[in-house]
PDB file of C-alpha atoms in Angstrom:
ATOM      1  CA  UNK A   1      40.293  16.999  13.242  1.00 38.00           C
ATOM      2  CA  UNK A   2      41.656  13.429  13.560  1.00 38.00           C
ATOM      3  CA  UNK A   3      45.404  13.954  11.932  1.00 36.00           C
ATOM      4  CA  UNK A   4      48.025  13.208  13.823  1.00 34.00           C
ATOM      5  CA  UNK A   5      50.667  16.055  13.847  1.00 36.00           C
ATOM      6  CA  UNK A   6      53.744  16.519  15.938  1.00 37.00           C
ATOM      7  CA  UNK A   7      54.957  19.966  16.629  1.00 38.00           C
ATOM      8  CA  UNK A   8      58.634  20.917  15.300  1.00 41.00           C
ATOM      9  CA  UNK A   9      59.137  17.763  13.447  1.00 44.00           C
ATOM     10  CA  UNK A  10      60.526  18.359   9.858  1.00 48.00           C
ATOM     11  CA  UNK A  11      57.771  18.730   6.835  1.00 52.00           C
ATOM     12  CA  UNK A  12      54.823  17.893   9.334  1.00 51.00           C
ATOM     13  CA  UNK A  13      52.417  21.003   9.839  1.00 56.00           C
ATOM     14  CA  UNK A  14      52.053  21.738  14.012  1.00 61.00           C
ATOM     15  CA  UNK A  15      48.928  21.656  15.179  1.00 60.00           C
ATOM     16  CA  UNK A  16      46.280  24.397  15.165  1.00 66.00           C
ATOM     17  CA  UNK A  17      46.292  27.036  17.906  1.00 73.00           C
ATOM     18  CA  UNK A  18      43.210  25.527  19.484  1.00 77.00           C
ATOM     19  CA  UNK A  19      44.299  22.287  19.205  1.00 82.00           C
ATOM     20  CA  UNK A  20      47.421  23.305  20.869  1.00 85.00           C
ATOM     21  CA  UNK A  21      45.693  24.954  23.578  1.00 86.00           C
ATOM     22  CA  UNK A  22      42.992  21.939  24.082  1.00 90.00           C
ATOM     23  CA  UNK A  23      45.686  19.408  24.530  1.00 92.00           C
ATOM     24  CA  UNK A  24      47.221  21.890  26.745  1.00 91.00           C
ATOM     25  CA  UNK A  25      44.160  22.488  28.691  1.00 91.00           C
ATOM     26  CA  UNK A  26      43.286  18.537  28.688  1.00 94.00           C
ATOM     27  CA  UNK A  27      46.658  18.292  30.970  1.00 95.00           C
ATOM     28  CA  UNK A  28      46.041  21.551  33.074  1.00 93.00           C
ATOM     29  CA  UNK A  29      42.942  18.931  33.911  1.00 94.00           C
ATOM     30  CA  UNK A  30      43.961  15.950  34.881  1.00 96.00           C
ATOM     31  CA  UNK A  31      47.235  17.870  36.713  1.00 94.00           C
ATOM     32  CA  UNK A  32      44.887  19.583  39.008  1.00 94.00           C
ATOM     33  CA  UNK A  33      42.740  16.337  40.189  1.00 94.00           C
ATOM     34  CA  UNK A  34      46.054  14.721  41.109  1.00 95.00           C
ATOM     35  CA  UNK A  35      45.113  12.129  38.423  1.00 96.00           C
ATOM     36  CA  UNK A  36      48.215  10.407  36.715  1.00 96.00           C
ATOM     37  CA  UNK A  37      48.094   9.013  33.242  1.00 96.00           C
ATOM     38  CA  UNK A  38      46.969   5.544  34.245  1.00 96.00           C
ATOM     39  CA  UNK A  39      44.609   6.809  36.449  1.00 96.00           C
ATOM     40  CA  UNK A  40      42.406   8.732  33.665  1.00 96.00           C
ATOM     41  CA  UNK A  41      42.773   5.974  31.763  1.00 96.00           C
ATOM     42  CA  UNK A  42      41.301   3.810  34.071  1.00 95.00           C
ATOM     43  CA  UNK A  43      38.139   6.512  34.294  1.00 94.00           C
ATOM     44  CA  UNK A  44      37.753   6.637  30.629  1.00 94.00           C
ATOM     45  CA  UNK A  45      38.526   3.548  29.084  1.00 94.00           C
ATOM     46  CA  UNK A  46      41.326   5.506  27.097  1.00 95.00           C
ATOM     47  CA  UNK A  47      44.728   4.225  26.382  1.00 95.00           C
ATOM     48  CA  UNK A  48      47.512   5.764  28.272  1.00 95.00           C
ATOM     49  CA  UNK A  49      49.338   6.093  25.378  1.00 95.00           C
ATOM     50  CA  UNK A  50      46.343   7.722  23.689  1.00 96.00           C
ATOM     51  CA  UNK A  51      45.924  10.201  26.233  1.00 96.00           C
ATOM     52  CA  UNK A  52      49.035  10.722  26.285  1.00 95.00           C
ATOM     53  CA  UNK A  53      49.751  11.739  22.589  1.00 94.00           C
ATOM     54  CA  UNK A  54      46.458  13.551  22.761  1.00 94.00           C
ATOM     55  CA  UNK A  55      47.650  15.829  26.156  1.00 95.00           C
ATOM     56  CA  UNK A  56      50.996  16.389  23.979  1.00 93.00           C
ATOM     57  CA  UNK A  57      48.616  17.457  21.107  1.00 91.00           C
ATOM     58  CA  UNK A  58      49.795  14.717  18.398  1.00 92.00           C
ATOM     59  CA  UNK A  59      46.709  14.118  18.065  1.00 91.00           C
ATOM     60  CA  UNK A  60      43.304  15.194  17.910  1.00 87.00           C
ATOM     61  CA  UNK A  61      40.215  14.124  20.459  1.00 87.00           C
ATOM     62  CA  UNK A  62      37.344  12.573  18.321  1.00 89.00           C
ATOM     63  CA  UNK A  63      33.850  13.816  19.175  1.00 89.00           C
ATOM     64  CA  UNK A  64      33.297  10.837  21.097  1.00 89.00           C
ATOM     65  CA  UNK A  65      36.770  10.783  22.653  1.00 92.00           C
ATOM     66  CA  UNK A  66      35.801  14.422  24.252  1.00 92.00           C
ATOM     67  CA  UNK A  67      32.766  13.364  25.467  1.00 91.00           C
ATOM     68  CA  UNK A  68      34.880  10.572  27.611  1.00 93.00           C
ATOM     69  CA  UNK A  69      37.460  13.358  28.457  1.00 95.00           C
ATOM     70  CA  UNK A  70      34.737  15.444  29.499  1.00 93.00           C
ATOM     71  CA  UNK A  71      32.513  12.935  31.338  1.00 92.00           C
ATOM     72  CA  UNK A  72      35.806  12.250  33.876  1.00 94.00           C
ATOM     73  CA  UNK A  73      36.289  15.787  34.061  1.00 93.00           C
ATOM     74  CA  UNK A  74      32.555  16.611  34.763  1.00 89.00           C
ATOM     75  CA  UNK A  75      32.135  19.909  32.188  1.00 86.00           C
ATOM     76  CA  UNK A  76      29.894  20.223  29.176  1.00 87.00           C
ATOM     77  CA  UNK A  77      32.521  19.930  26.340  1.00 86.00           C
ATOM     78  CA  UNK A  78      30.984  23.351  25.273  1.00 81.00           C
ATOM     79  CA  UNK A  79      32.470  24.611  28.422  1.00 81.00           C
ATOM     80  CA  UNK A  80      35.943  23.115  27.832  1.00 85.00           C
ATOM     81  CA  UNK A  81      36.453  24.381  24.224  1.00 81.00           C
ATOM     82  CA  UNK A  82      35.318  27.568  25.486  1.00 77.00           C
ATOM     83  CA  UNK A  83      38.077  27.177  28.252  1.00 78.00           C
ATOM     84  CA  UNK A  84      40.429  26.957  24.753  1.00 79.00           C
ATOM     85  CA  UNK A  85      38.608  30.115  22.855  1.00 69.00           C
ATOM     86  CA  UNK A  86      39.566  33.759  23.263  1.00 58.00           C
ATOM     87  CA  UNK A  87      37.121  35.421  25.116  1.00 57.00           C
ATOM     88  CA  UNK A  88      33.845  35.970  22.246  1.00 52.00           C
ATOM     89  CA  UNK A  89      32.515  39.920  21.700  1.00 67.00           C
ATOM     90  CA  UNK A  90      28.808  40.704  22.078  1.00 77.00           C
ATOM     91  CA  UNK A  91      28.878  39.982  18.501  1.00 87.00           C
ATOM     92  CA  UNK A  92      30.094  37.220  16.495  1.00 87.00           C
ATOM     93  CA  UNK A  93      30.606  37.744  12.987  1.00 91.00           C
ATOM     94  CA  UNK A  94      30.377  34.321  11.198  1.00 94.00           C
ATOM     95  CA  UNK A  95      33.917  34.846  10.438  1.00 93.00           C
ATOM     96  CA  UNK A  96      35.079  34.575  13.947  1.00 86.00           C
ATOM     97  CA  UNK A  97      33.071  31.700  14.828  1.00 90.00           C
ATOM     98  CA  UNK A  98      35.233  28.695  16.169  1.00 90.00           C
ATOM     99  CA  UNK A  99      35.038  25.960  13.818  1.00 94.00           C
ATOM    100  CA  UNK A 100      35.715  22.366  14.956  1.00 92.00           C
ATOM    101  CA  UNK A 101      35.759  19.418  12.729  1.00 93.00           C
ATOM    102  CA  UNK A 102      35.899  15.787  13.566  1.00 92.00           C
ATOM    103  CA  UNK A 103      37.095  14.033  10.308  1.00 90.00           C
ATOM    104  CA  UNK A 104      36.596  10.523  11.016  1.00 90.00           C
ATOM    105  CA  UNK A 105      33.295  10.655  12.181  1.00 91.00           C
ATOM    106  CA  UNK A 106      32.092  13.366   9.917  1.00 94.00           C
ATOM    107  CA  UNK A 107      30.953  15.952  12.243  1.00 96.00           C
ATOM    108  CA  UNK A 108      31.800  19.205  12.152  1.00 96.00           C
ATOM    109  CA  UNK A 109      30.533  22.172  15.164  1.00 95.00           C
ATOM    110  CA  UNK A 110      30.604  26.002  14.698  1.00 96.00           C
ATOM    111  CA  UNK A 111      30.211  27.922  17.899  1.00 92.00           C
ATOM    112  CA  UNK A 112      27.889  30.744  16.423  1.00 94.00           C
ATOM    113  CA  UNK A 113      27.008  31.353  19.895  1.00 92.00           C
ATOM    114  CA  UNK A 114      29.874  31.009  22.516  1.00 83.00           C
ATOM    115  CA  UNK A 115      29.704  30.450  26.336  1.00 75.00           C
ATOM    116  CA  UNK A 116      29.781  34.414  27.990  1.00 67.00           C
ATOM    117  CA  UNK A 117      30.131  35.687  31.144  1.00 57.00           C
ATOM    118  CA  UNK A 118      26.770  36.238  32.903  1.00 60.00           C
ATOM    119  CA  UNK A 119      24.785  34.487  29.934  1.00 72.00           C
ATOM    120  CA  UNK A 120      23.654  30.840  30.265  1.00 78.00           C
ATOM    121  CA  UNK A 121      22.586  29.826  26.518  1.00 86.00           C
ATOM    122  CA  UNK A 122      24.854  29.244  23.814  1.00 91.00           C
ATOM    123  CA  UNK A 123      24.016  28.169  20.550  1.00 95.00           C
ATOM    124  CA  UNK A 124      26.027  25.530  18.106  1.00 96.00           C
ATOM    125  CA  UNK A 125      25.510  24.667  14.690  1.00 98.00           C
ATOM    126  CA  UNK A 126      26.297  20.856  13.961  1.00 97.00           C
ATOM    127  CA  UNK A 127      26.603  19.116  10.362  1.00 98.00           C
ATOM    128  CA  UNK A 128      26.901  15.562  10.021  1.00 98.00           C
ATOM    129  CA  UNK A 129      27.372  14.049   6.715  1.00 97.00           C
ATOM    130  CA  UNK A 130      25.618  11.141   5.109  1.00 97.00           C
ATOM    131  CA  UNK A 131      25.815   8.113   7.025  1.00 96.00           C
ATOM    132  CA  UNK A 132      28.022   9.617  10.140  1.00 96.00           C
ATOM    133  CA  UNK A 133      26.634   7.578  13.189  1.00 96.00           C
ATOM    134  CA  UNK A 134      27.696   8.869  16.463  1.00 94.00           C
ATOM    135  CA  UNK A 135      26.897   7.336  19.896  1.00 93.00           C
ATOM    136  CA  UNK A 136      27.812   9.421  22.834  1.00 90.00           C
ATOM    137  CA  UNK A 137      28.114   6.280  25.415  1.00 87.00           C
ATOM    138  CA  UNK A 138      29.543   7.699  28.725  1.00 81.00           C
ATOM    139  CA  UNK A 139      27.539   9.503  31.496  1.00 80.00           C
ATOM    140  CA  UNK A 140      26.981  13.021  30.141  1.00 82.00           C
ATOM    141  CA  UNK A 141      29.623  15.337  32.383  1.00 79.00           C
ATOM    142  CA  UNK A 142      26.539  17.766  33.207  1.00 82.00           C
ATOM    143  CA  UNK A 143      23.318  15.351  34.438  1.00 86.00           C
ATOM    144  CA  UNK A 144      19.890  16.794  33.339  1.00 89.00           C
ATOM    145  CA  UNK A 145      21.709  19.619  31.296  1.00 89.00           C
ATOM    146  CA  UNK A 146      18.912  21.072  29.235  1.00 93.00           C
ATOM    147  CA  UNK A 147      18.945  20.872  24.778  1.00 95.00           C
ATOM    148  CA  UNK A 148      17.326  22.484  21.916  1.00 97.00           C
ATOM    149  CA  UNK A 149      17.776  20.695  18.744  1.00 98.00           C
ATOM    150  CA  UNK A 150      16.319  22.569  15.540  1.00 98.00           C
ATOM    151  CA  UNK A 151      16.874  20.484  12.512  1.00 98.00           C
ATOM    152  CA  UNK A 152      17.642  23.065   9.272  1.00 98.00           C
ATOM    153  CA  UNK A 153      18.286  20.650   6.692  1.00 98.00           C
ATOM    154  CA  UNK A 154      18.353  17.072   5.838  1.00 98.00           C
ATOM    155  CA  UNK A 155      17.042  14.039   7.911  1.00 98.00           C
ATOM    156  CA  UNK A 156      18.595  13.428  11.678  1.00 98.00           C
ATOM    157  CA  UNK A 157      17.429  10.779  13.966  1.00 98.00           C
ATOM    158  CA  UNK A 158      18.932  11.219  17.615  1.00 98.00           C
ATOM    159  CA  UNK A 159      18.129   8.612  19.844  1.00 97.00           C
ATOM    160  CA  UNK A 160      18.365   9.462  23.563  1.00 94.00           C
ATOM    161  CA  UNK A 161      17.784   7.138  26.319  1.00 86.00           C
ATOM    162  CA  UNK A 162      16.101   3.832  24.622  1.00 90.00           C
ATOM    163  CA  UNK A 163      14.211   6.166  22.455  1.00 95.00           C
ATOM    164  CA  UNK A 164      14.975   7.667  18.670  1.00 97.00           C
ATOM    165  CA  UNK A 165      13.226  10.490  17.116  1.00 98.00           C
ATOM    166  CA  UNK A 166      13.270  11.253  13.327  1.00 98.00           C
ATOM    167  CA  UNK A 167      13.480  14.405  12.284  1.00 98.00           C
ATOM    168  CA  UNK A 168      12.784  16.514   9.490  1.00 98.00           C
ATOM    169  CA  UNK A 169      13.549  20.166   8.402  1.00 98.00           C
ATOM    170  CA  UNK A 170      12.068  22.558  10.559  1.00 98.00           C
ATOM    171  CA  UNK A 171      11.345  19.917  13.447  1.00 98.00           C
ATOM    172  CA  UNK A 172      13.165  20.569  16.801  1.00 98.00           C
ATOM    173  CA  UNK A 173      13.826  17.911  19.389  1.00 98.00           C
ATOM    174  CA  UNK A 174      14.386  19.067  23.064  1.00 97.00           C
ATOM    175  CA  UNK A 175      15.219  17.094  26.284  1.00 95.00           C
ATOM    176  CA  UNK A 176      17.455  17.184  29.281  1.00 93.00           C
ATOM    177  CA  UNK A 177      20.295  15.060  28.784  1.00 92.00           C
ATOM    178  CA  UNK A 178      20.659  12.316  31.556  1.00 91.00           C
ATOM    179  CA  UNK A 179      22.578   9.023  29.952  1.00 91.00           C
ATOM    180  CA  UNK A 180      23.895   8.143  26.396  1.00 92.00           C
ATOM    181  CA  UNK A 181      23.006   9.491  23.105  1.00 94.00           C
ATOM    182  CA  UNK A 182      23.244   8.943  19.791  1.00 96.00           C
ATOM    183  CA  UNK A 183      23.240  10.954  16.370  1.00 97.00           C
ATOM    184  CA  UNK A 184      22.392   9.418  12.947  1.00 97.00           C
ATOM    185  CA  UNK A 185      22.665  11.406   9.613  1.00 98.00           C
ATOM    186  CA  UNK A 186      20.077   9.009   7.892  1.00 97.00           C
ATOM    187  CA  UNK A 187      19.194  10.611   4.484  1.00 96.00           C
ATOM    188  CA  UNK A 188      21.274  11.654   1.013  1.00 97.00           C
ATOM    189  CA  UNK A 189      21.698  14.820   2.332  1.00 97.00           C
ATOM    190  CA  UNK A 190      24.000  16.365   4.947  1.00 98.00           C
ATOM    191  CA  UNK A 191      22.256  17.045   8.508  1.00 98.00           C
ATOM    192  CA  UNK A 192      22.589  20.263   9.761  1.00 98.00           C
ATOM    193  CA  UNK A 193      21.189  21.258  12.528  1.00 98.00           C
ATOM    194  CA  UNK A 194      20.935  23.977  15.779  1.00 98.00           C
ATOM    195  CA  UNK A 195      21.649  23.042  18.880  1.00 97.00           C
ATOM    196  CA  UNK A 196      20.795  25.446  21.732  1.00 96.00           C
ATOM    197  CA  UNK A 197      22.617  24.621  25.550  1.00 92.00           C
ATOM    198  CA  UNK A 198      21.177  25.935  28.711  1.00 88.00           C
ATOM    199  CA  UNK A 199      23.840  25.325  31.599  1.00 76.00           C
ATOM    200  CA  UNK A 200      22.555  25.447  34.936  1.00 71.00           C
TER     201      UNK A 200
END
């Protein structure tokens, strides 16, 4: 994630399918409230011609980008890229597990365990490599939503509210989510970790 790519144009690859189908959900969106261009932009502190390249999938939404996107738009951003996924089988084979990666921040998020109808859990693996620092600054779009974090390898230190915890292998964090966040790979080692979401 984080290339720019424009559909159609001559020796530049198009977009992924669900990139294609995020931007083209991320429009459906804003369409719906009645919101123009300038308007979101006003809501998320997002260029208008940022949002607009993104909505025309040129490029691709940042982790942190999303979470603006998704504040204004008041979903869990696990919601909207499941609003982008085929619908998920009772079983997910690693191999069909949505993979999402966010380049210049150095995240990258597997849905092992995908929204489904009638189930409220999901489960996401997250990696962050050395050094990625990512603060999650706008409102979260789901108040009080409810988080699991099980640390499986390296050292993490997530700091919610005025607060950061350190953790180790094996130690899991959990909380409900009410303002900003922020993730900190702070060891040699990649930090990967499981995150389970409880929506209300």
């Amino acid at each position: 994630m984080g290339s720019e790519a424009r559909s159609g144009a001559p020796g530049v690859v198009p977009p992924p399918p669900i990139e294609s189908r995020l931007a083209a959900r991320l429009a459906e969106l804003r369409t719906e409230r009645g919101w123009s261009l300038d308007e979101l932009a006003r809501r998320t502190d997002v260029s208008r011609s940022t949002l607009s390249r993104l909505e025309r999938a040129e490029i691709s939404p940042t982790a942190a980008l999303l979470n603006r996107l998704c504040a204004a738009y008041e979903r869990p951003m696990s919601r909207l890229l499941a609003e982008v996924e085929a619908e998920p089988p009772q079983l997910v084979r690693v191999a069909e597990q949505s993979v999402w990666h966010d380049a210049p921040s150095g995240f990258t998020r597997r849905s092992v365990s995908p929204p489904h109808p009638g189930l409220r859990g999901e489960v996401v693996e997250g990696t962050l490599r050395p050094g990625a620092d990512i603060a999650y600054d706008s409102p979260p779009p789901v108040p009080g939503l409810e988080q699991h974090i099980w640390l499986l390898a390296g050292e993490l230190e997530i700091t919610t509210g005025d607060t950061a915890h350190t953790l180790h292998p094996g130690d899991c964090l959990r909380f409900r989510l009410w303002g900003p966040t922020r993730f900190r790979c702070t060891g040699p080692a990649p930090a990967r970790y499981a995150l389970l979401v409880v929506l209300p």
